[in-house]
Tab-separated table of C-alpha atoms and ligand atoms in Angstrom:
chain	number	residue	atom	x	y	z
A	1077	UNK	CA	-6.447	-13.130	-2.748
A	1078	UNK	CA	-5.912	-9.790	-1.041
A	1079	UNK	CA	-9.055	-7.737	-0.677
A	1080	UNK	CA	-9.035	-4.035	0.053
A	1081	UNK	CA	-11.717	-1.749	1.399
A	1082	UNK	CA	-11.350	1.574	-0.339
A	1083	UNK	CA	-13.392	4.709	0.344
A	1084	UNK	CA	-13.924	7.229	-2.413
A	1085	UNK	CA	-14.762	10.919	-1.987
A	1086	UNK	CA	-15.069	12.362	-5.510
A	1087	UNK	CA	-16.063	15.769	-4.105
A	1088	UNK	CA	-16.771	18.727	-6.338
A	1089	UNK	CA	-16.057	20.073	-9.802
A	1090	UNK	CA	-13.294	18.259	-11.631
A	1091	UNK	CA	-12.771	16.130	-8.513
A	1092	UNK	CA	-15.713	14.042	-9.699
A	1093	UNK	CA	-14.429	13.892	-13.278
A	1094	UNK	CA	-10.888	12.804	-12.446
A	1095	UNK	CA	-11.907	10.331	-9.726
A	1096	UNK	CA	-13.965	8.474	-12.336
A	1097	UNK	CA	-10.778	7.971	-14.355
A	1098	UNK	CA	-8.827	6.940	-11.263
A	1099	UNK	CA	-11.455	4.264	-10.630
A	1100	UNK	CA	-10.995	2.880	-14.154
A	1101	UNK	CA	-7.269	2.519	-13.542
A	1102	UNK	CA	-7.907	0.828	-10.190
A	1103	UNK	CA	-10.277	-1.640	-11.829
A	1104	UNK	CA	-7.731	-2.440	-14.550
A	1105	UNK	CA	-5.027	-2.944	-11.907
A	1106	UNK	CA	-7.216	-5.327	-9.911
A	1107	UNK	CA	-7.920	-7.406	-13.021
A	1108	UNK	CA	-4.304	-7.420	-14.118
A	1109	UNK	CA	-2.690	-8.050	-10.749
A	1110	UNK	CA	-5.249	-10.293	-9.113
A	1111	UNK	CA	-6.429	-8.422	-6.064
A	1112	UNK	CA	-9.987	-7.735	-5.019
A	1113	UNK	CA	-11.346	-4.481	-3.745
A	1114	UNK	CA	-14.541	-2.890	-2.691
A	1115	UNK	CA	-15.206	0.825	-3.096
A	1116	UNK	CA	-17.646	2.744	-0.915
A	1117	UNK	CA	-18.433	6.107	-2.441
A	1118	UNK	CA	-19.110	9.022	-0.100
A	1119	UNK	CA	-21.139	11.934	-1.361
A	1120	UNK	CA	-19.340	14.746	0.462
A	1121	UNK	CA	-18.319	18.228	-0.564
A	1122	UNK	CA	-19.905	21.486	-1.649
A	1123	UNK	CA	-22.850	20.053	-3.512
A	1124	UNK	CA	-23.817	17.941	-0.512
A	1125	UNK	CA	-23.287	20.864	1.860
A	1126	UNK	CA	-25.471	23.214	-0.163
A	1127	UNK	CA	-28.324	20.716	-0.304
A	1128	UNK	CA	-28.175	19.331	3.262
A	1129	UNK	CA	-25.970	21.667	5.320
A	1130	UNK	CA	-23.792	18.685	6.233
A	1131	UNK	CA	-20.007	18.790	5.868
A	1132	UNK	CA	-18.741	15.639	7.601
A	1133	UNK	CA	-20.716	13.789	10.257
A	1134	UNK	CA	-18.867	11.981	13.049
A	1135	UNK	CA	-20.524	8.743	11.988
A	1136	UNK	CA	-19.217	9.177	8.423
A	1137	UNK	CA	-15.783	9.771	9.801
A	1138	UNK	CA	-15.913	6.537	11.747
A	1139	UNK	CA	-17.040	4.676	8.625
A	1140	UNK	CA	-14.137	6.159	6.683
A	1141	UNK	CA	-11.782	5.053	9.420
A	1142	UNK	CA	-12.763	1.454	8.737
A	1143	UNK	CA	-11.246	1.495	5.239
A	1144	UNK	CA	-7.773	0.505	4.082
A	1145	UNK	CA	-7.315	3.694	2.051
A	1146	UNK	CA	-9.215	6.746	0.845
A	1147	UNK	CA	-9.270	8.226	-2.658
A	1148	UNK	CA	-10.242	11.879	-2.794
A	1149	UNK	CA	-10.953	13.994	-5.886
A	1150	UNK	CA	-11.165	17.586	-4.697
A	1151	UNK	CA	-13.579	19.702	-2.707
A	1152	UNK	CA	-14.547	23.339	-2.993
A	1153	UNK	CA	-17.330	25.320	-4.656
A	1154	UNK	CA	-17.439	29.077	-5.271
A	1155	UNK	CA	-20.885	29.226	-3.610
A	1156	UNK	CA	-19.523	27.860	-0.335
A	1157	UNK	CA	-17.633	30.307	1.899
A	1158	UNK	CA	-13.881	29.645	1.992
A	1159	UNK	CA	-12.821	27.278	4.731
A	1160	UNK	CA	-16.126	25.525	5.348
A	1161	UNK	CA	-15.162	22.486	3.279
A	1162	UNK	CA	-11.395	22.919	3.293
A	1163	UNK	CA	-11.213	22.987	7.085
A	1164	UNK	CA	-14.393	21.037	7.824
A	1165	UNK	CA	-13.693	18.122	5.542
A	1166	UNK	CA	-10.213	17.907	4.079
A	1167	UNK	CA	-8.150	19.168	7.002
A	1168	UNK	CA	-10.456	17.432	9.470
A	1169	UNK	CA	-9.657	14.099	7.821
A	1170	UNK	CA	-5.917	14.784	7.563
A	1171	UNK	CA	-5.806	15.677	11.261
A	1172	UNK	CA	-8.207	13.051	12.612
A	1173	UNK	CA	-6.485	10.236	10.725
A	1174	UNK	CA	-3.085	11.626	11.761
A	1175	UNK	CA	-1.852	11.691	8.165
A	1176	UNK	CA	1.198	13.633	9.198
A	1177	UNK	CA	3.183	13.124	5.999
A	1178	UNK	CA	1.900	14.813	2.876
A	1179	UNK	CA	4.041	13.218	0.207
A	1180	UNK	CA	4.186	15.169	-3.042
A	1181	UNK	CA	6.528	14.006	-5.807
A	1182	UNK	CA	7.866	16.597	-8.234
A	1183	UNK	CA	9.015	14.707	-11.280
A	1184	UNK	CA	9.413	15.828	-14.851
A	1185	UNK	CA	8.228	13.004	-17.093
A	1186	UNK	CA	9.724	12.211	-20.498
A	1187	UNK	CA	7.983	13.948	-23.349
A	1188	UNK	CA	6.178	16.489	-21.170
A	1189	UNK	CA	6.716	20.160	-21.940
A	1190	UNK	CA	7.813	22.137	-18.891
A	1191	UNK	CA	7.695	25.932	-18.854
A	1192	UNK	CA	11.334	25.875	-17.683
A	1193	UNK	CA	13.383	26.233	-20.839
A	1194	UNK	CA	16.139	23.640	-21.064
A	1195	UNK	CA	15.026	21.554	-18.069
A	1196	UNK	CA	15.361	17.819	-18.686
A	1197	UNK	CA	13.783	14.897	-16.745
A	1198	UNK	CA	17.162	13.731	-15.384
A	1199	UNK	CA	17.392	17.039	-13.496
A	1200	UNK	CA	13.993	17.031	-11.859
A	1201	UNK	CA	12.962	14.116	-9.639
A	1202	UNK	CA	12.401	14.863	-5.978
A	1203	UNK	CA	9.722	14.503	-3.327
A	1204	UNK	CA	8.348	17.075	-0.954
A	1205	UNK	CA	7.568	15.759	2.520
A	1206	UNK	CA	5.098	18.334	3.734
A	1207	UNK	CA	4.274	18.347	7.444
A	1208	UNK	CA	0.513	17.806	7.403
A	1209	UNK	CA	-0.894	18.289	10.904
A	1210	UNK	CA	0.636	21.481	12.308
A	1211	UNK	CA	1.795	24.958	11.298
A	1212	UNK	CA	-0.753	27.691	10.617
A	1213	UNK	CA	-3.195	24.999	9.447
A	1214	UNK	CA	-4.095	24.047	13.026
A	1215	UNK	CA	-6.633	26.856	13.165
A	1216	UNK	CA	-5.553	28.541	16.373
A	1217	UNK	CA	-6.134	32.274	16.359
A	1218	UNK	CA	-9.006	34.639	16.374
A	1219	UNK	CA	-10.336	38.014	15.508
A	1220	UNK	CA	-11.817	40.913	17.398
A	1221	UNK	CA	-13.357	44.272	16.576
A	1222	UNK	CA	-14.260	42.714	13.244
A	1223	UNK	CA	-15.497	45.196	10.676
A	1224	UNK	CA	-14.157	48.199	12.565
A	1225	UNK	CA	-11.050	50.217	11.674
A	1226	UNK	CA	-9.380	48.616	14.700
A	1227	UNK	CA	-10.013	45.033	13.780
A	1228	UNK	CA	-7.376	42.469	14.544
A	1229	UNK	CA	-6.839	38.902	13.356
A	1230	UNK	CA	-4.285	36.342	14.458
A	1231	UNK	CA	-3.457	32.960	12.940
A	1232	UNK	CA	-0.902	31.079	14.974
A	1233	UNK	CA	1.587	28.621	13.571
A	1234	UNK	CA	1.905	25.591	15.822
A	1235	UNK	CA	5.196	23.697	15.787
A	1236	UNK	CA	5.794	20.881	18.253
A	1237	UNK	CA	8.974	18.933	18.810
A	1238	UNK	CA	6.922	15.750	18.449
A	1239	UNK	CA	5.374	16.856	15.152
A	1240	UNK	CA	8.569	18.147	13.583
A	1241	UNK	CA	10.594	15.155	14.707
A	1242	UNK	CA	8.263	12.548	13.259
A	1243	UNK	CA	8.087	14.211	9.859
A	1244	UNK	CA	11.847	14.710	9.883
A	1245	UNK	CA	12.370	11.002	10.616
A	1246	UNK	CA	10.080	10.159	7.703
A	1247	UNK	CA	12.048	12.460	5.382
A	1248	UNK	CA	15.425	11.018	6.388
A	1249	UNK	CA	14.199	7.427	6.080
A	1250	UNK	CA	12.752	8.206	2.675
A	1251	UNK	CA	16.060	9.762	1.600
A	1252	UNK	CA	17.846	6.608	2.750
A	1253	UNK	CA	15.772	4.696	0.188
A	1254	UNK	CA	16.360	7.333	-2.521
A	1255	UNK	CA	19.417	9.484	-3.302
A	1256	UNK	CA	20.345	10.036	0.361
A	1257	UNK	CA	19.881	13.775	0.525
A	1258	UNK	CA	17.465	15.818	2.652
A	1259	UNK	CA	16.862	19.529	2.257
A	1260	UNK	CA	15.134	21.244	5.144
A	1261	UNK	CA	13.091	24.157	3.851
A	1262	UNK	CA	11.890	26.872	6.224
A	1263	UNK	CA	12.292	30.577	6.954
A	1264	UNK	CA	14.637	30.481	9.936
A	1265	UNK	CA	15.860	34.015	9.281
A	1266	UNK	CA	12.459	35.481	10.129
A	1267	UNK	CA	10.380	32.788	11.838
A	1268	UNK	CA	13.098	32.374	14.431
A	1269	UNK	CA	11.075	30.524	17.080
A	1270	UNK	CA	9.680	27.857	14.803
A	1271	UNK	CA	12.803	27.881	12.626
A	1272	UNK	CA	15.057	27.157	15.572
A	1273	UNK	CA	12.914	24.193	16.569
A	1274	UNK	CA	12.987	22.859	12.993
A	1275	UNK	CA	16.761	23.244	12.719
A	1276	UNK	CA	17.636	21.685	16.064
A	1277	UNK	CA	15.284	18.803	15.321
A	1278	UNK	CA	16.903	18.273	11.921
A	1279	UNK	CA	20.363	18.275	13.496
A	1280	UNK	CA	19.295	15.690	16.069
A	1281	UNK	CA	17.503	13.404	13.598
A	1282	UNK	CA	20.388	13.628	11.113
A	1283	UNK	CA	22.717	11.942	13.602
A	1284	UNK	CA	20.520	8.839	13.354
A	1285	UNK	CA	21.020	8.725	9.567
A	1286	UNK	CA	24.780	8.946	8.952
A	1287	UNK	CA	24.383	7.875	5.293
A	1288	UNK	CA	22.104	10.789	4.487
A	1289	UNK	CA	23.566	14.203	3.784
A	1290	UNK	CA	21.401	17.215	4.487
A	1291	UNK	CA	21.283	20.932	3.963
A	1292	UNK	CA	18.970	23.844	4.578
A	1293	UNK	CA	17.359	26.427	2.265
A	1294	UNK	CA	15.060	29.325	3.032
A	1295	UNK	CA	11.687	28.832	1.376
A	1296	UNK	CA	12.032	31.874	-0.872
A	1297	UNK	CA	15.348	30.597	-2.219
A	1298	UNK	CA	13.827	27.127	-2.524
A	1299	UNK	CA	11.369	28.562	-5.065
A	1300	UNK	CA	14.303	29.916	-7.046
A	1301	UNK	CA	16.235	26.635	-6.922
A	1302	UNK	CA	13.179	24.562	-7.833
A	1303	UNK	CA	13.083	26.502	-11.089
A	1304	UNK	CA	16.767	26.920	-11.929
A	1305	UNK	CA	18.417	23.888	-10.318
A	1306	UNK	CA	15.867	21.281	-9.168
A	1307	UNK	CA	18.603	18.631	-9.347
A	1308	UNK	CA	19.814	19.841	-5.957
A	1309	UNK	CA	16.738	18.285	-4.310
A	1310	UNK	CA	16.055	14.662	-3.415
A	1311	UNK	CA	13.761	14.893	-0.364
A	1312	UNK	CA	12.592	18.333	0.684
A	1313	UNK	CA	11.010	18.461	4.144
A	1314	UNK	CA	9.014	21.512	5.056
A	1315	UNK	CA	6.271	23.140	7.082
A	1316	UNK	CA	2.594	22.677	6.199
A	1317	UNK	CA	2.028	26.065	4.559
A	1318	UNK	CA	5.381	26.275	2.780
A	1319	UNK	CA	4.746	22.753	1.503
A	1320	UNK	CA	1.358	23.744	0.129
A	1321	UNK	CA	2.841	26.650	-1.768
A	1322	UNK	CA	5.999	25.058	-3.146
A	1323	UNK	CA	4.100	22.038	-4.432
A	1324	UNK	CA	1.869	24.153	-6.676
A	1325	UNK	CA	5.132	25.546	-8.061
A	1326	UNK	CA	6.347	21.959	-8.369
A	1327	UNK	CA	3.197	21.082	-10.324
A	1328	UNK	CA	3.814	23.954	-12.721
A	1329	UNK	CA	7.403	22.805	-13.261
A	1330	UNK	CA	6.188	19.257	-13.951
A	1331	UNK	CA	3.937	20.595	-16.687
A	1332	UNK	CA	0.715	21.465	-14.891
A	1333	UNK	CA	-1.684	20.896	-12.019
A	1334	UNK	CA	-3.114	17.866	-13.759
A	1335	UNK	CA	0.156	15.959	-13.265
A	1336	UNK	CA	0.825	16.397	-9.553
A	1337	UNK	CA	-0.140	13.514	-7.267
A	1338	UNK	CA	-0.087	13.274	-3.491
A	1339	UNK	CA	-0.583	11.009	-0.525
A	1340	UNK	CA	-1.661	12.070	2.952
A	1341	UNK	CA	0.063	9.285	4.786
A	1342	UNK	CA	-0.310	7.873	8.272
A	1343	UNK	CA	3.001	6.001	8.330
A	1344	UNK	CA	2.035	3.891	11.351
A	1345	UNK	CA	-1.108	2.646	9.640
A	1346	UNK	CA	-3.291	3.414	12.671
A	1347	UNK	CA	-5.827	5.077	10.365
A	1348	UNK	CA	-6.263	5.059	6.591
A	1349	UNK	CA	-4.038	7.163	4.376
A	1350	UNK	CA	-5.712	9.383	1.787
A	1351	UNK	CA	-4.610	9.894	-1.804
A	1352	UNK	CA	-5.548	12.869	-3.935
A	1353	UNK	CA	-4.294	15.029	-6.749
A	1354	UNK	CA	-2.600	18.226	-5.539
A	1355	UNK	CA	-5.092	20.310	-7.489
A	1356	UNK	CA	-8.506	21.540	-6.404
A	1357	UNK	CA	-11.989	21.425	-7.888
A	1358	UNK	CA	-11.071	23.899	-10.665
A	1359	UNK	CA	-14.463	25.623	-11.022
A	1360	UNK	CA	-13.117	27.448	-14.079
A	1361	UNK	CA	-12.992	24.259	-16.165
A	1362	UNK	CA	-15.441	21.959	-14.340
A	1363	UNK	CA	-18.024	19.996	-16.285
A	1364	UNK	CA	-16.362	20.349	-19.670
A	1365	UNK	CA	-14.074	17.338	-19.875
A	1366	UNK	CA	-11.028	19.609	-19.889
A	1367	UNK	CA	-9.346	18.347	-16.729
A	1368	UNK	CA	-6.230	16.253	-16.978
A	1369	UNK	CA	-6.881	13.087	-14.911
A	1370	UNK	CA	-3.238	11.948	-14.785
A	1371	UNK	CA	-2.644	13.395	-11.297
A	1372	UNK	CA	-5.628	11.458	-9.954
A	1373	UNK	CA	-4.418	8.249	-11.611
A	1374	UNK	CA	-0.885	8.754	-10.286
A	1375	UNK	CA	-2.450	9.185	-6.842
A	1376	UNK	CA	-4.020	5.731	-7.281
A	1377	UNK	CA	-0.528	4.413	-8.007
A	1378	UNK	CA	0.609	5.901	-4.688
A	1379	UNK	CA	-2.404	4.306	-2.985
A	1380	UNK	CA	-1.536	0.883	-4.412
A	1381	UNK	CA	2.036	1.287	-3.258
A	1382	UNK	CA	0.769	2.069	0.222
A	1383	UNK	CA	-1.373	-1.092	0.188
A	1384	UNK	CA	1.696	-3.134	-0.726
A	1385	UNK	CA	0.676	-3.706	-4.369
A	1386	UNK	CA	3.992	-2.427	-5.706
A	1387	UNK	CA	3.766	-4.095	-9.130
A	1388	UNK	CA	0.261	-2.801	-9.738
A	1389	UNK	CA	1.401	0.644	-8.621
A	1390	UNK	CA	4.257	0.657	-11.157
A	1391	UNK	CA	1.895	-0.489	-13.919
A	1392	UNK	CA	-0.657	2.217	-13.185
A	1393	UNK	CA	2.068	4.853	-13.045
A	1394	UNK	CA	3.573	3.671	-16.328
A	1395	UNK	CA	0.163	3.673	-18.027
A	1396	UNK	CA	-0.588	7.203	-16.838
A	1397	UNK	CA	2.809	8.539	-17.859
A	1398	UNK	CA	2.623	6.835	-21.267
A	1399	UNK	CA	-0.303	8.978	-22.369
A	1400	UNK	CA	1.375	12.306	-21.627
A	1401	UNK	CA	3.508	12.615	-24.778
A	1402	UNK	CA	0.353	11.926	-26.803
A	1403	UNK	CA	-1.529	14.917	-25.419
A	1404	UNK	CA	-1.448	18.142	-27.367
A	1405	UNK	CA	-1.367	20.086	-24.112
A	1406	UNK	CA	-1.359	19.126	-20.448
A	1407	UNK	CA	-4.772	20.707	-19.769
A	1408	UNK	CA	-7.767	22.253	-21.481
A	1409	UNK	CA	-9.274	22.134	-24.967
A	1410	UNK	CA	-5.924	21.564	-26.642
A	1411	UNK	CA	-5.237	18.241	-24.928
A	1412	UNK	CA	-6.706	16.495	-27.967
A	1413	UNK	CA	-8.664	14.076	-25.760
A	1414	UNK	CA	-11.341	14.585	-23.139
A	1415	UNK	CA	-10.884	13.669	-19.476
A	1416	UNK	CA	-12.929	10.506	-20.092
A	1417	UNK	CA	-10.985	9.505	-23.190
A	1418	UNK	CA	-7.663	9.924	-21.391
A	1419	UNK	CA	-9.003	7.783	-18.543
A	1420	UNK	CA	-9.981	5.041	-20.987
A	1421	UNK	CA	-6.606	5.055	-22.716
A	1422	UNK	CA	-4.762	4.836	-19.402
A	1423	UNK	CA	-6.936	2.003	-18.069
A	1424	UNK	CA	-6.426	0.106	-21.313
A	1425	UNK	CA	-2.666	0.270	-20.804
A	1426	UNK	CA	-2.479	-1.034	-17.253
A	1427	UNK	CA	-0.785	-4.340	-18.028
A	1428	UNK	CA	0.631	-6.963	-15.722
B	1380	LIG	P1	-7.302	24.562	-8.461
B	1380	LIG	O1	-6.176	23.634	-8.261
B	1380	LIG	O2	-8.667	23.989	-8.407
B	1380	LIG	O3	-7.130	25.306	-9.869
B	1380	LIG	C1	-6.001	26.130	-10.170
B	1380	LIG	C2	-5.835	26.206	-11.700
B	1380	LIG	O4	-5.345	24.955	-12.197
B	1380	LIG	C3	-7.147	26.474	-12.439
B	1380	LIG	O5	-6.903	27.312	-13.519
B	1380	LIG	C4	-7.559	25.097	-12.920
B	1380	LIG	O6	-8.342	25.104	-14.095
B	1380	LIG	C5	-6.219	24.416	-13.161
B	1380	LIG	N1	-6.293	22.957	-12.932
B	1380	LIG	C6	-6.393	22.362	-11.734
B	1380	LIG	N2	-6.449	21.031	-11.882
B	1380	LIG	C7	-6.396	20.775	-13.206
B	1380	LIG	C8	-6.425	19.580	-13.980
B	1380	LIG	N3	-6.515	18.357	-13.432
B	1380	LIG	N4	-6.359	19.692	-15.312
B	1380	LIG	C9	-6.271	20.905	-15.876
B	1380	LIG	N5	-6.216	22.071	-15.199
B	1380	LIG	C10	-6.293	22.007	-13.871
B	1380	LIG	O7	-7.142	25.727	-7.376
B	1380	LIG	P2	-8.119	26.950	-6.992
B	1380	LIG	O8	-8.788	27.468	-8.211
B	1380	LIG	O9	-7.294	27.831	-6.181
B	1380	LIG	O10	-9.200	26.305	-6.025
B	1380	LIG	C11	-10.505	25.900	-6.437
B	1380	LIG	C12	-11.217	25.264	-5.247
B	1380	LIG	O11	-10.585	24.015	-4.924
B	1380	LIG	C13	-11.157	26.090	-3.962
B	1380	LIG	O12	-12.391	25.927	-3.307
B	1380	LIG	C14	-10.044	25.442	-3.157
B	1380	LIG	O13	-10.171	25.639	-1.787
B	1380	LIG	C15	-10.236	23.996	-3.529
B	1380	LIG	N6	-9.053	23.158	-3.398
B	1380	LIG	C16	-9.291	21.879	-2.966
B	1380	LIG	C17	-8.249	20.984	-2.900
B	1380	LIG	C18	-8.552	19.612	-2.463
B	1380	LIG	O14	-9.681	19.236	-2.286
B	1380	LIG	N7	-7.566	18.765	-2.286
B	1380	LIG	C19	-6.961	21.366	-3.303
B	1380	LIG	C20	-6.755	22.677	-3.757
B	1380	LIG	C21	-7.812	23.567	-3.814
B	1381	LIG	C1	-3.917	21.223	-1.032
B	1381	LIG	C2	-4.996	22.268	-0.837
B	1381	LIG	C3	-5.442	22.265	0.616
B	1381	LIG	C4	-4.234	22.667	1.456
B	1381	LIG	C5	-6.635	23.162	0.945
B	1381	LIG	C6	-7.795	22.948	0.026
B	1381	LIG	C7	-7.056	22.974	2.376
B	1381	LIG	O1	-4.574	23.507	-1.263
B	1381	LIG	O2	-4.180	20.039	-0.750
B	1381	LIG	O3	-2.832	21.584	-1.492
B	1381	LIG	O4	-3.972	23.866	1.644
B	1381	LIG	O5	-3.559	21.763	1.940
B	1382	LIG	MN1	-2.637	23.452	-2.253
């Protein structure tokens, strides 16, 4: 029997609430599909930081590295200055474990109301391959004369041939297994240095994938097309920051933040991949049972897929999606069920 070592970082706010539901689905999948697993829970995030001053110790990082996969809820607390946890924990893990593909499906599920009038599920099913280790996220830059009228701040976007090429190869290979279309999304008309590197890399990689057609859209137009003609996308590959932004739009199109799943993937398997909902800790609704846990459960499905448990992954996904048409709303007090109740219903439907 396969046995997996899974690390869990519930984090803060609704991260804790939705991870609990994800765990129920994982347990049901293990029972139904006959694999064993062991979860080590790591108390990291804002609450931990405020009480101990610790964000992520090197020793903890090495422990995490020893797992087959990581489940993350969300981190972030209003009382913690911006960046401390986001950079010190989340980005640190993405970078250290070289999770260079941030895979974010944008899929409209049957029976889910989308704010886009007239949009139907057959027209919206694509994945965003977000570069996850470079761009402005690297943290290179600085500030001087801070607090004076002459203050200056820089935040450099780092784009390497190596980094762009590997994410491009991932996007084209993914497209080969899907509808064979890649859309490169950037801002080559303004960010000419980085844009040129992205375009030339795309052209070179495309020659290795003759079955895959590809095109290019500027990121501003991509936002327009995601809303009015999402059927034009199959695999969208984009820069770290653009990918962050367009996938919140993708979540809204899908019906809400509580539906958008993601995987921070190390395709070579040299370090664990990390699965998390696209959303954050949502301090505005935390602690009230108002969070939709479907995104967290769908992230478990992605985790199972990554571990090679494809049947279990499909079952978890189907169970999560099955509950959506039964919710009064996709988030908040009008869902008709609490976060916990939704988690129970989903787990009860994970069948082999
Ligand atoms: P957010 O995603 O937490 O919330 C945005 C909006 O979506 C809020 O109105 C929230 O109530 C709603 N929402 C989010 N998830 C929901 C769910 N599952 N069900 C129902 N509604 C949901 O983004 P934010 O408010 O910009 O950020 C809050 C904190 O989370 C910040 O500290 C931010 O840095 C952090 N953050 C962390 C992660 C992560 O850990 N992966 C991701 C994004 C933001
Ligand atoms: C996300 C989040 C993170 C990001 C933050 C919290 C660092 O917004 O996962 O989308 O920008 O990648
Ligand atoms: Mn984001």
